[in-house]
XYZ file of C-alpha atoms in Angstrom:
729
model
C 4.524 27.606 18.576
C 4.676 31.365 19.635
C 3.202 33.075 22.574
C 0.144 34.049 20.637
C -1.107 30.710 20.798
C 0.112 29.505 24.257
C 0.060 31.577 27.508
C 3.284 33.682 28.192
C 5.926 32.060 30.643
C 9.189 33.378 31.884
C 12.220 32.559 29.624
C 14.058 29.520 31.214
C 17.237 31.501 31.848
C 15.293 34.970 32.802
C 15.345 34.552 36.425
C 17.811 36.289 38.482
C 20.550 33.841 39.512
C 20.649 32.512 43.437
C 23.705 33.792 45.313
C 25.640 30.640 45.388
C 26.453 31.122 41.510
C 29.815 32.835 43.047
C 31.109 29.142 43.662
C 31.223 28.830 39.807
C 30.696 25.580 37.806
C 31.510 22.091 39.021
C 33.553 19.783 36.800
C 30.995 17.364 37.940
C 28.280 17.513 40.266
C 29.392 16.185 43.621
C 28.680 12.856 45.225
C 30.443 12.980 48.283
C 31.196 15.611 51.049
C 34.908 15.452 49.973
C 33.926 16.802 46.529
C 31.708 19.507 48.265
C 34.737 20.296 50.371
C 36.925 20.761 47.523
C 34.361 22.899 45.721
C 34.225 25.251 49.015
C 30.584 24.364 49.850
C 29.258 23.894 53.195
C 26.054 22.487 51.922
C 23.860 21.742 49.166
C 20.922 23.632 48.063
C 19.207 20.932 46.196
C 20.374 17.234 46.437
C 18.876 15.043 43.497
C 18.412 11.207 44.383
C 18.419 8.899 41.115
C 18.188 5.264 40.582
C 20.894 5.578 37.559
C 24.509 5.878 37.791
C 25.522 9.527 37.425
C 26.570 10.280 33.903
C 27.206 14.144 33.430
C 25.520 13.893 30.100
C 22.286 15.421 28.884
C 20.814 11.949 27.827
C 20.737 11.575 31.590
C 17.843 13.210 33.200
C 19.591 14.066 36.645
C 22.581 15.349 34.934
C 20.473 17.696 32.661
C 18.109 18.814 35.705
C 21.438 19.244 37.762
C 23.410 21.339 35.210
C 20.182 23.563 34.857
C 19.839 24.182 38.506
C 23.472 24.976 38.758
C 22.991 27.457 35.900
C 20.497 29.160 37.854
C 23.036 29.603 40.724
C 22.036 26.853 43.059
C 24.730 24.272 44.354
C 23.308 20.873 43.505
C 24.519 17.312 44.803
C 23.871 13.897 43.358
C 22.999 10.701 45.492
C 23.135 8.082 42.801
C 21.918 4.370 43.328
C 21.961 4.692 47.235
C 21.681 1.674 49.517
C 17.894 1.990 50.160
C 17.558 -0.134 53.298
C 18.427 2.616 55.628
C 18.850 6.382 55.590
C 22.477 6.465 56.108
C 23.341 6.998 52.220
C 20.565 9.762 51.869
C 22.383 11.624 54.598
C 25.885 11.653 53.227
C 25.612 15.145 51.705
C 24.061 16.590 54.626
C 20.541 18.240 54.884
C 19.665 20.076 51.824
C 18.829 23.651 51.900
C 15.620 23.661 49.556
C 14.600 20.471 48.616
C 15.474 16.808 47.558
C 14.435 15.857 44.170
C 13.609 12.127 43.517
C 13.516 9.935 40.548
C 13.883 6.439 39.775
C 16.114 7.230 36.670
C 15.782 7.179 32.977
C 13.786 4.216 33.098
C 10.342 3.157 35.326
C 12.189 0.935 37.954
C 9.456 -1.810 37.396
C 10.203 -1.714 33.636
C 13.894 -1.781 34.121
C 14.004 -4.630 36.650
C 11.321 -6.896 35.000
C 10.598 -8.430 31.465
C 7.249 -8.298 30.100
C 6.730 -11.909 31.280
C 7.617 -10.620 34.887
C 10.767 -12.357 35.006
C 13.821 -10.612 36.711
C 16.265 -9.217 34.425
C 19.846 -10.260 34.872
C 21.531 -6.873 34.053
C 20.740 -3.249 34.383
C 21.978 -0.907 31.534
C 21.930 2.091 33.979
C 24.477 0.540 36.381
C 28.248 0.333 36.392
C 29.150 -2.883 34.670
C 25.606 -3.742 33.945
C 24.842 -5.029 37.461
C 21.535 -5.892 38.484
C 19.715 -5.084 41.783
C 21.194 -1.723 42.562
C 17.677 -0.006 42.599
C 14.614 -1.072 44.468
C 11.161 -1.971 42.987
C 9.159 1.127 42.878
C 12.061 3.079 43.370
C 10.535 6.804 43.684
C 8.325 5.546 46.695
C 11.190 3.987 48.322
C 13.810 6.567 47.839
C 11.136 9.313 49.040
C 10.341 7.299 52.280
C 14.321 7.251 52.960
C 14.525 10.880 52.351
C 11.860 11.750 54.721
C 13.386 9.507 57.311
C 17.007 11.058 56.966
C 15.477 14.741 57.298
C 11.738 14.997 57.959
C 11.231 18.786 57.520
C 13.035 18.833 53.832
C 10.458 19.242 50.986
C 10.425 16.185 48.620
C 9.676 16.952 44.840
C 9.471 13.598 42.608
C 9.763 13.362 38.975
C 11.162 11.571 36.031
C 9.297 8.821 34.124
C 8.234 6.598 36.768
C 6.596 9.578 38.833
C 5.030 11.093 35.644
C 3.591 8.170 34.419
C 2.024 7.188 37.801
C 0.845 10.772 38.421
C -2.822 9.494 38.603
C -4.705 6.360 39.815
C -3.088 3.900 37.032
C -2.950 0.262 36.340
C -0.096 -1.437 37.698
C 0.972 -4.638 35.668
C 3.141 -6.364 38.094
C 0.569 -6.203 40.980
C -2.354 -6.526 38.580
C -4.363 -3.755 40.324
C -4.930 0.055 40.283
C -2.753 1.715 42.403
C -3.109 5.356 44.055
C -1.204 8.243 42.417
C 2.557 7.962 43.245
C 2.310 11.176 45.069
C 0.240 9.587 47.628
C 2.291 6.353 48.064
C 5.336 8.339 48.160
C 4.508 10.883 50.609
C 6.257 13.455 48.600
C 5.213 17.023 48.647
C 4.937 17.571 45.013
C 5.067 15.968 41.436
C 6.601 17.191 38.611
C 5.618 15.686 35.408
C 6.826 15.682 31.719
C 9.940 17.555 30.824
C 10.773 19.163 34.077
C 12.865 21.956 33.269
C 10.221 24.964 33.409
C 8.721 23.713 36.672
C 11.768 22.759 38.488
C 13.541 26.142 37.862
C 10.273 27.959 38.910
C 10.030 25.610 42.139
C 13.766 26.099 43.083
C 13.654 29.706 42.947
C 10.408 30.394 44.898
C 11.619 28.165 47.627
C 14.575 29.963 47.497
C 12.609 33.386 47.818
C 11.172 31.616 51.132
C 8.052 30.442 50.103
C 6.621 27.332 51.654
C 6.347 24.117 49.461
C 2.510 24.026 50.289
C 2.008 27.400 48.682
C 3.210 26.099 45.541
C 0.111 25.652 43.664
C -1.018 26.054 40.110
C 2.441 25.483 38.579
C 1.986 23.675 35.138
C 3.269 20.335 34.996
C 2.717 19.496 38.607
C 0.565 17.677 40.543
C -0.315 18.159 44.416
C -3.081 17.728 46.812
C -5.556 20.403 47.928
C -8.074 20.606 50.794
C -10.827 21.644 48.311
C -11.778 23.165 44.864
C -10.448 26.592 45.119
C -12.859 29.492 44.963
C -13.811 30.592 41.285
C -13.031 27.507 39.890
C -15.885 25.419 37.697
C -16.088 21.822 38.224
C -16.906 19.821 35.349
C -17.535 16.156 35.685
C -15.753 14.014 33.152
C -18.912 12.092 32.208
C -19.978 15.345 30.615
C -16.957 15.097 28.056
C -16.939 11.262 27.515
C -20.154 9.596 28.614
C -19.543 6.049 29.212
C -22.316 4.290 27.303
C -23.381 2.245 24.050
C -23.189 5.145 21.550
C -21.753 5.354 18.325
C -18.235 6.881 18.886
C -17.567 10.326 16.730
C -14.744 10.023 14.163
C -12.284 11.497 16.766
C -13.223 9.669 20.250
C -11.327 12.519 21.999
C -13.083 15.433 20.454
C -15.628 17.004 22.627
C -17.045 18.773 19.351
C -16.022 18.424 15.708
C -12.631 20.022 15.698
C -12.584 21.388 12.040
C -15.218 23.280 9.974
C -15.971 21.822 6.473
C -14.714 24.978 4.833
C -11.041 25.316 3.652
C -8.797 28.339 3.189
C -5.882 28.809 1.140
C -2.532 30.014 2.590
C -0.305 32.432 0.765
C 1.937 29.179 -0.194
C -0.947 27.628 -1.800
C -1.480 25.029 0.799
C -4.853 24.548 2.344
C -5.309 24.663 6.050
C -8.445 23.507 7.819
C -9.546 26.339 10.075
C -10.854 25.326 13.797
C -14.071 27.110 14.927
C -13.451 29.802 17.384
C -16.209 28.892 19.833
C -14.422 25.592 20.863
C -12.190 27.932 23.191
C -14.731 29.390 25.651
C -14.299 32.147 28.001
C -14.539 30.107 30.854
C -12.195 27.307 30.138
C -9.349 28.729 31.983
C -11.165 28.474 35.158
C -12.416 24.524 34.645
C -11.138 21.793 36.496
C -12.350 18.380 35.460
C -13.199 15.808 38.026
C -12.309 12.394 37.193
C -13.969 9.302 38.764
C -12.540 8.726 42.385
C -9.724 6.141 43.024
C -12.068 4.258 45.070
C -14.485 3.873 41.941
C -11.603 3.391 39.286
C -9.797 0.452 41.346
C -12.715 -1.564 41.393
C -14.369 -0.869 37.801
C -12.171 -1.335 34.428
C -14.795 0.542 32.740
C -14.429 3.728 34.756
C -11.016 3.384 34.683
C -10.932 3.189 30.825
C -13.148 6.345 31.042
C -10.752 8.265 33.042
C -7.988 7.148 30.790
C -9.604 8.783 27.802
C -10.561 11.830 29.561
C -7.035 12.220 30.685
C -5.591 11.717 27.520
C -7.755 14.327 26.028
C -6.324 16.973 28.398
C -2.730 16.751 27.164
C -2.481 19.520 24.888
C -0.861 22.593 26.627
C -2.760 24.830 24.378
C -6.192 23.844 25.738
C -5.627 21.311 28.466
C -7.673 22.004 31.755
C -6.520 20.752 35.366
C -7.744 17.411 36.491
C -8.830 16.299 40.013
C -9.141 12.872 41.350
C -10.341 12.045 44.779
C -8.032 9.612 46.735
C -9.858 8.736 50.029
C -9.871 11.730 52.034
C -7.344 13.452 49.787
C -7.961 15.506 46.666
C -5.152 15.230 43.874
C -5.127 18.419 41.587
C -2.912 18.018 38.203
C -2.345 20.911 36.540
C -2.153 21.122 32.742
C 1.273 20.336 31.008
C 4.077 22.532 30.822
C 4.793 24.916 27.970
C 7.012 23.551 25.838
C 10.500 24.812 25.320
C 11.543 27.466 22.584
C 14.580 26.722 20.340
C 16.472 29.119 22.222
C 15.727 27.444 25.569
C 16.282 23.952 24.176
C 19.973 25.265 23.012
C 20.377 26.703 26.572
C 19.657 23.455 28.196
C 22.047 21.338 25.915
C 24.562 23.929 25.901
C 25.211 23.692 29.573
C 28.963 22.735 30.563
C 28.436 18.627 30.858
C 31.668 16.570 30.991
C 29.606 14.121 28.982
C 31.560 11.453 31.006
C 30.563 8.959 34.022
C 31.654 10.283 37.496
C 34.960 9.592 38.151
C 33.789 7.609 41.259
C 33.046 4.677 38.994
C 36.645 4.377 37.868
C 36.891 2.261 34.631
C 33.505 0.586 35.211
C 31.596 0.333 32.084
C 27.936 1.696 32.213
C 26.194 0.123 29.282
C 23.565 3.045 28.673
C 26.573 5.425 28.334
C 28.323 3.324 25.958
C 25.336 3.308 23.686
C 24.406 7.143 23.824
C 27.892 8.740 24.411
C 28.415 9.651 20.903
C 24.866 10.379 19.994
C 23.139 13.892 19.839
C 19.616 14.635 20.584
C 18.135 16.857 18.211
C 14.456 17.184 19.507
C 11.949 16.144 21.660
C 8.322 14.949 21.927
C 6.217 12.699 19.484
C 3.044 13.390 17.724
C 2.647 9.677 16.540
C 0.524 8.963 19.483
C 1.051 4.848 19.331
C -1.085 3.680 22.368
C 1.608 1.408 23.654
C 4.083 4.249 24.022
C 5.038 6.394 26.974
C 6.710 9.127 24.924
C 3.640 11.299 24.208
C 2.359 11.057 27.853
C 5.740 12.169 29.368
C 7.007 14.457 26.605
C 3.923 15.599 24.690
C 3.090 15.587 21.141
C 4.430 19.136 20.332
C 7.796 18.982 18.638
C 10.710 20.878 20.585
C 13.747 21.185 18.380
C 17.287 22.513 18.973
C 18.832 24.995 16.310
C 21.048 23.604 13.607
C 23.980 25.642 15.158
C 23.735 24.139 18.726
C 23.684 20.592 17.398
C 26.673 21.294 15.409
C 28.713 22.726 18.402
C 27.628 19.144 20.297
C 29.019 17.022 17.568
C 32.324 19.191 17.695
C 32.508 18.988 21.066
C 32.242 15.073 21.034
C 34.923 15.082 18.246
C 37.341 17.332 20.209
C 36.732 16.209 23.963
C 35.679 12.230 23.790
C 38.584 10.125 24.639
C 37.440 7.309 22.445
C 35.514 8.897 19.576
C 36.635 7.256 16.073
C 34.642 9.612 13.878
C 31.327 8.087 14.037
C 28.020 9.574 15.465
C 26.057 6.735 16.331
C 22.685 8.699 16.375
C 21.166 12.037 15.219
C 17.648 11.871 16.502
C 15.394 11.730 19.608
C 12.129 9.869 20.269
C 11.655 9.695 16.696
C 14.431 10.183 13.872
C 12.581 12.380 11.566
C 10.163 14.820 13.417
C 12.826 17.632 13.615
C 11.125 20.738 13.264
C 7.750 19.381 12.078
C 4.604 21.074 13.394
C 1.176 22.143 12.646
C 0.740 24.786 9.800
C -1.080 27.074 12.035
C -0.375 27.743 15.640
C -3.893 28.560 16.691
C -5.202 25.244 15.118
C -2.543 23.432 16.896
C -3.300 25.063 20.507
C -7.137 23.876 19.783
C -6.517 20.436 18.605
C -7.616 17.556 20.696
C -6.597 14.600 18.389
C -4.527 12.003 20.084
C -2.237 11.522 17.062
C -1.167 13.764 13.920
C -0.522 10.936 11.785
C -3.369 8.255 12.519
C -5.442 6.975 10.721
C -3.830 9.121 8.185
C -1.532 12.301 8.223
C -3.440 15.380 9.183
C -3.542 17.889 6.257
C -2.562 20.654 8.830
C 0.727 18.657 9.471
C 3.857 20.118 7.825
C 5.734 17.103 6.765
C 8.684 18.908 5.132
C 11.968 17.059 5.918
C 13.963 20.019 4.217
C 15.599 21.320 7.549
C 16.615 17.883 8.599
C 18.191 17.057 5.158
C 20.138 20.551 5.592
C 21.200 19.242 9.094
C 22.530 15.728 7.920
C 24.510 17.624 5.167
C 26.226 20.165 7.387
C 26.994 17.501 10.229
C 28.534 14.924 7.851
C 30.818 17.603 6.199
C 32.559 18.474 9.777
C 36.013 17.822 9.792
C 36.967 14.771 11.596
C 33.457 13.241 11.095
C 33.518 9.667 9.112
C 30.071 8.597 9.471
C 26.872 9.624 10.958
C 24.250 7.015 11.678
C 20.454 7.385 12.277
C 19.375 4.881 15.001
C 16.433 6.411 16.453
C 12.797 4.936 15.385
C 12.029 6.319 12.115
C 8.418 7.091 11.034
C 8.412 5.657 7.749
C 4.780 7.078 7.064
C 6.151 10.569 7.347
C 9.354 9.900 5.554
C 7.562 8.556 2.382
C 6.279 12.058 2.215
C 9.563 13.332 1.245
C 11.420 10.851 -0.935
C 14.631 13.330 -1.074
C 14.926 12.459 2.592
C 14.678 8.756 2.167
C 17.291 9.089 -0.466
C 19.622 11.113 1.707
C 19.139 8.582 4.478
C 19.866 5.425 2.512
C 22.665 6.862 0.840
C 24.611 8.453 3.873
C 23.540 7.257 6.913
C 22.377 3.614 6.839
C 24.991 1.259 7.935
C 23.923 -1.899 6.125
C 20.629 -2.315 8.216
C 17.980 -0.138 9.194
C 15.560 -0.852 11.721
C 12.097 0.512 11.454
C 8.956 -0.447 13.534
C 5.672 -1.754 11.599
C 4.911 -3.598 14.855
C 2.265 -5.899 12.990
C 0.873 -6.879 9.611
C -2.970 -7.210 10.660
C -5.429 -4.612 10.612
C -7.149 -5.666 14.071
C -3.802 -5.039 16.353
C -2.788 -2.107 14.230
C -5.826 -0.324 14.969
C -5.361 -0.710 18.448
C -1.773 0.550 18.240
C -2.648 3.536 16.143
C -0.259 2.476 13.435
C -0.195 2.613 9.727
C -1.064 -0.296 7.618
C 1.515 -2.458 5.497
C 0.848 -0.485 2.462
C 3.003 2.558 3.760
C 5.867 -0.314 4.644
C 5.767 -1.599 1.303
C 6.022 2.173 -0.138
C 9.025 2.883 2.348
C 10.532 -0.420 1.424
C 10.444 0.462 -2.309
C 12.099 3.390 -1.886
C 14.773 2.054 0.509
C 15.609 -0.389 -2.035
C 15.615 1.961 -4.955
C 18.012 4.215 -3.347
C 20.212 1.596 -1.867
C 20.459 0.473 -5.628
C 21.441 3.592 -6.754
C 24.076 4.150 -3.890
C 25.473 0.998 -5.085
C 24.848 -0.484 -1.824
C 23.566 -3.592 -0.292
C 21.270 -2.650 2.624
C 18.230 -4.341 4.415
C 15.277 -3.365 6.279
C 15.023 -4.855 10.069
C 11.376 -4.771 10.778
C 10.191 -4.809 14.793
C 7.013 -6.184 15.716
C 5.234 -6.484 19.062
C 3.694 -9.851 20.319
C 0.511 -10.113 22.584
C -0.662 -6.595 21.988
C -4.203 -5.840 22.857
C -6.562 -6.656 19.854
C -4.278 -9.188 18.650
C -5.795 -12.752 18.207
C -3.732 -16.231 17.588
C -4.912 -15.838 13.939
C -3.344 -12.278 13.523
C 0.080 -13.856 14.804
C -0.091 -16.721 12.449
C -0.488 -14.427 9.542
C 2.244 -12.266 10.656
C 4.566 -15.358 11.091
C 3.467 -16.354 7.619
C 4.470 -12.795 6.160
C 7.928 -13.146 8.147
C 8.510 -16.596 6.489
C 7.469 -15.010 3.224
C 9.781 -12.386 3.496
C 12.652 -14.106 4.747
C 12.762 -12.432 8.280
C 13.991 -14.562 11.151
C 13.856 -12.236 14.217
C 16.911 -12.764 16.932
C 14.880 -11.045 19.609
C 11.150 -10.537 19.918
C 9.207 -7.778 22.111
C 6.009 -8.806 24.083
C 3.714 -6.096 24.963
C 4.342 -4.536 28.355
C 1.416 -2.489 29.906
C 3.308 0.400 31.063
C 1.456 2.784 33.414
C -1.007 5.364 32.128
C -0.824 4.242 28.304
C -3.786 4.000 26.298
C -3.040 0.248 25.318
C -2.739 -0.543 29.014
C -6.325 0.767 29.802
C -7.284 -1.628 26.827
C -5.290 -4.378 28.589
C -7.118 -3.558 32.087
C -10.466 -2.893 30.671
C -10.738 -5.447 27.690
C -12.321 -2.697 25.716
C -11.002 -0.533 22.872
C -10.552 2.561 24.631
C -10.049 4.754 21.423
C -13.851 4.743 21.351
C -16.452 5.074 23.823
C -16.554 2.340 26.481
C -19.362 0.493 28.406
C -20.298 -2.703 29.544
C -22.587 -3.613 26.638
C -19.755 -2.955 24.141
C -18.000 -6.122 22.792
C -14.554 -7.052 24.429
C -11.363 -7.074 22.390
C -9.000 -9.942 22.283
C -6.276 -9.377 25.146
C -3.581 -12.004 25.404
C -3.193 -12.270 29.128
C -2.227 -15.775 29.793
C 1.157 -16.937 29.917
C 0.615 -19.675 27.473
C -1.078 -17.262 25.100
C 1.864 -14.653 25.500
C 4.557 -17.453 24.894
C 2.473 -18.559 21.908
C 2.494 -14.973 20.405
C 5.963 -14.813 20.834
C 6.721 -18.064 19.405
C 5.111 -17.229 16.201
C 7.704 -14.590 15.743
C 10.302 -16.752 16.280
C 8.653 -19.602 14.286
C 12.262 -20.623 13.270
C 13.478 -21.522 16.468
C 13.294 -25.285 17.098
C 12.482 -24.726 20.610
C 9.293 -23.307 19.648
C 8.312 -25.918 17.143
C 6.314 -28.366 19.725
C 4.382 -25.361 21.108
C 3.701 -23.947 17.537
C 2.807 -27.656 16.329
C 0.215 -27.724 18.932
C -1.265 -24.397 18.356
C -1.558 -25.171 14.504
C -3.467 -28.274 15.278
C -5.905 -26.532 17.506
C -6.486 -23.835 15.118
C -7.193 -26.271 12.133
C -3.905 -25.491 10.186
C -2.167 -28.731 10.332
C -1.321 -28.154 6.732
C 1.247 -25.663 7.785
C 3.272 -28.405 9.508
C 5.630 -30.362 7.400
C 9.068 -30.175 5.766
C 8.250 -28.295 2.467
C 8.929 -24.702 1.867
C 5.385 -23.679 2.305
C 5.015 -25.037 5.864
C 5.771 -22.784 8.767
C 7.420 -25.488 10.994
C 8.628 -29.062 10.571
C 7.183 -32.286 11.540
C 10.216 -33.385 13.019
C 11.917 -32.309 16.469
C 15.830 -32.149 16.442
C 17.472 -33.921 19.174
C 18.007 -31.746 22.333
C 14.728 -29.400 21.654
C 11.927 -31.628 22.822
C 8.971 -30.214 24.914
C 10.068 -29.669 28.692
C 8.983 -32.359 30.903
C 5.772 -32.114 32.862
C 7.721 -31.172 36.089
C 9.383 -28.261 34.356
C 5.960 -27.184 33.243
C 4.519 -27.238 36.640
C 7.612 -25.331 38.077
C 6.899 -22.552 34.964
C 3.179 -22.241 36.208
C 3.981 -22.275 40.023
C 6.576 -19.435 39.428
C 4.488 -17.018 37.209
C 1.069 -17.607 38.446
C 1.787 -18.361 41.987
C -0.482 -21.235 42.262
C 0.644 -24.859 43.018
C -1.689 -26.998 41.360
C -0.964 -29.932 43.392
C -1.588 -28.374 46.577
C -4.617 -26.020 45.174
C -3.399 -23.091 47.174
C -1.216 -19.905 46.896
C 2.389 -20.736 46.861
C 4.173 -18.847 49.784
C 7.739 -18.879 48.185
C 9.143 -15.748 46.827
C 10.078 -15.833 42.792
C 12.881 -14.380 41.392
C 16.273 -13.921 42.941
C 16.223 -16.076 45.988
C 19.778 -15.269 47.439
C 19.594 -14.325 50.889
C 20.411 -10.760 50.531
C 17.901 -10.187 47.873
C 15.410 -11.788 49.482
C 15.715 -9.789 52.681
C 15.499 -6.676 50.718
C 12.462 -7.933 49.029
C 10.999 -8.469 52.424
C 11.777 -5.154 53.970
C 10.026 -3.309 51.054
C 6.601 -5.091 51.564
C 5.152 -1.874 53.055
C 5.911 0.040 49.803
């Protein structure tokens, strides 16, 4: 997208460098005063606090932001996985001259620590040797409080996925309530959401030039508090955009008005492009702010929460998004429009920075599982226009694809080949949030800037979307032709509904870049849950599978598709899961691991989960509820259907099939789903075990009839004390 379609912004690398550039480039950003001394630093200008191990690799957010700020001339230190029980670790690099930058890490700290069943995970992929318990729950809040305790007058800026997805009042699955914006709970000065490069560079330079943190208002991709609506702004109530009520929804529920005219015009290449009506972008739009329902209203009213979610998701296109405001008690939260996406040149600049691509030397020979997985992978693009309702990528990175140049990608592959100590010639992935959206975009920049659709590929592929995979095919061919490169795998999620539009791409992928198995994600087989996920139907999967089998046969290879499915997604009934299980059995699939829906903060599907309504359409109390699998028993059942072949699940499935009137599926024939016998050692758990399960995950002791005061999860003394100390957060 060019400057003609979006507001102009300074190039990311056009700022005058800060005076500390004279210290040069650090081999790795320092994590101790000794390292600072070796670099000749008396202090850090910026200190980044993260819940992850520090890996100097562009796939790790703190490394990327740290190296980018270093390239701007700032001295950047890293505090990685500090002991959060006191402020001591937050003081070890001294007082930062400009600000603390705080993130929970590459994952939301709650998602990182708890499964979808709210069980504590036994490991952490972003910690040396996979050790669990190295970061607190709600890490952004805890780290920010400790930074304030360490140096109360230093500005605190929060960012990363955890802050990004909690920037407004949001439903929190783990506490089962709507929480305030993380900016309020963390007591930070400024929140940065989405990809943070533009915001953080502007913030750093403005603070370095003497501006106060309180004066940094209006920066795209940030949220802050205001005392009142600034003069000159028009306030538009959210109910004027999406009135909650029992009305027939338009075809695109996020559209204020029809997005496209009926007429078509032909482009020089013969393609047809639907033109937007120019009156959609009004003269006063740039000075309009949308008022969302107050926190005190949405926290107690799921319908208003769903309404606020719909409006918020309608203001995510940087080409037409307006600021949002939401009252939190006596404070008014102001959320600026999303940041302008990086250009290809800027993307190259970010990924060409001098990363060592290794864990910090302080970890010695410890293994960091996340690093082992991505050390030989290359990120070629950002963003996703798929709009899957359960996914956080679009909310965080946006739906406009930001791609690197082919030359930049090739340079990174060569750097891996030439510098990685254990490289064997295999690139583990060449992708991003999706495998095959590289350099795909709307055919018209003005249309893209005006569009308000939540997805470019649902319910079908938009006629304005360019689906040409030629650039990606060319990249694959050039990359695998490099000397020393034996194999390049494609491990990122594949949008097979896009892939089938380019049979040549599917042939290239299948012939050269599949290692026997290719994972794809239909997510479900039934129309009900698929319509709530905004995913294509199984007809598209069948088309892709036919292509995959055909080209595998042509290549003389025996290769298989491994489909992934989600259990217990909003809109899913027990019958839907039974139908999915029967499909799996007919097609000979036996899933080793299954995924249950986890309501992540701010996603569309989470609004469905909380409200019980289909939030892809207008919501009201008179509109019928959709099925929401919430109970522990039903979620267990839905997961059991995905693993119908596991004897441990047979008792539960037999009970459910009888209740559903499908006893005909119980038996020992090939057409039965589960056998009538139970192998020795896999009998149903005793009543005592069932009672303990209910107590642990519901907090109720049925025998006593009151709340169980005992803490669940890790009950070792140290872990219990840490949890007690964090109750106030």
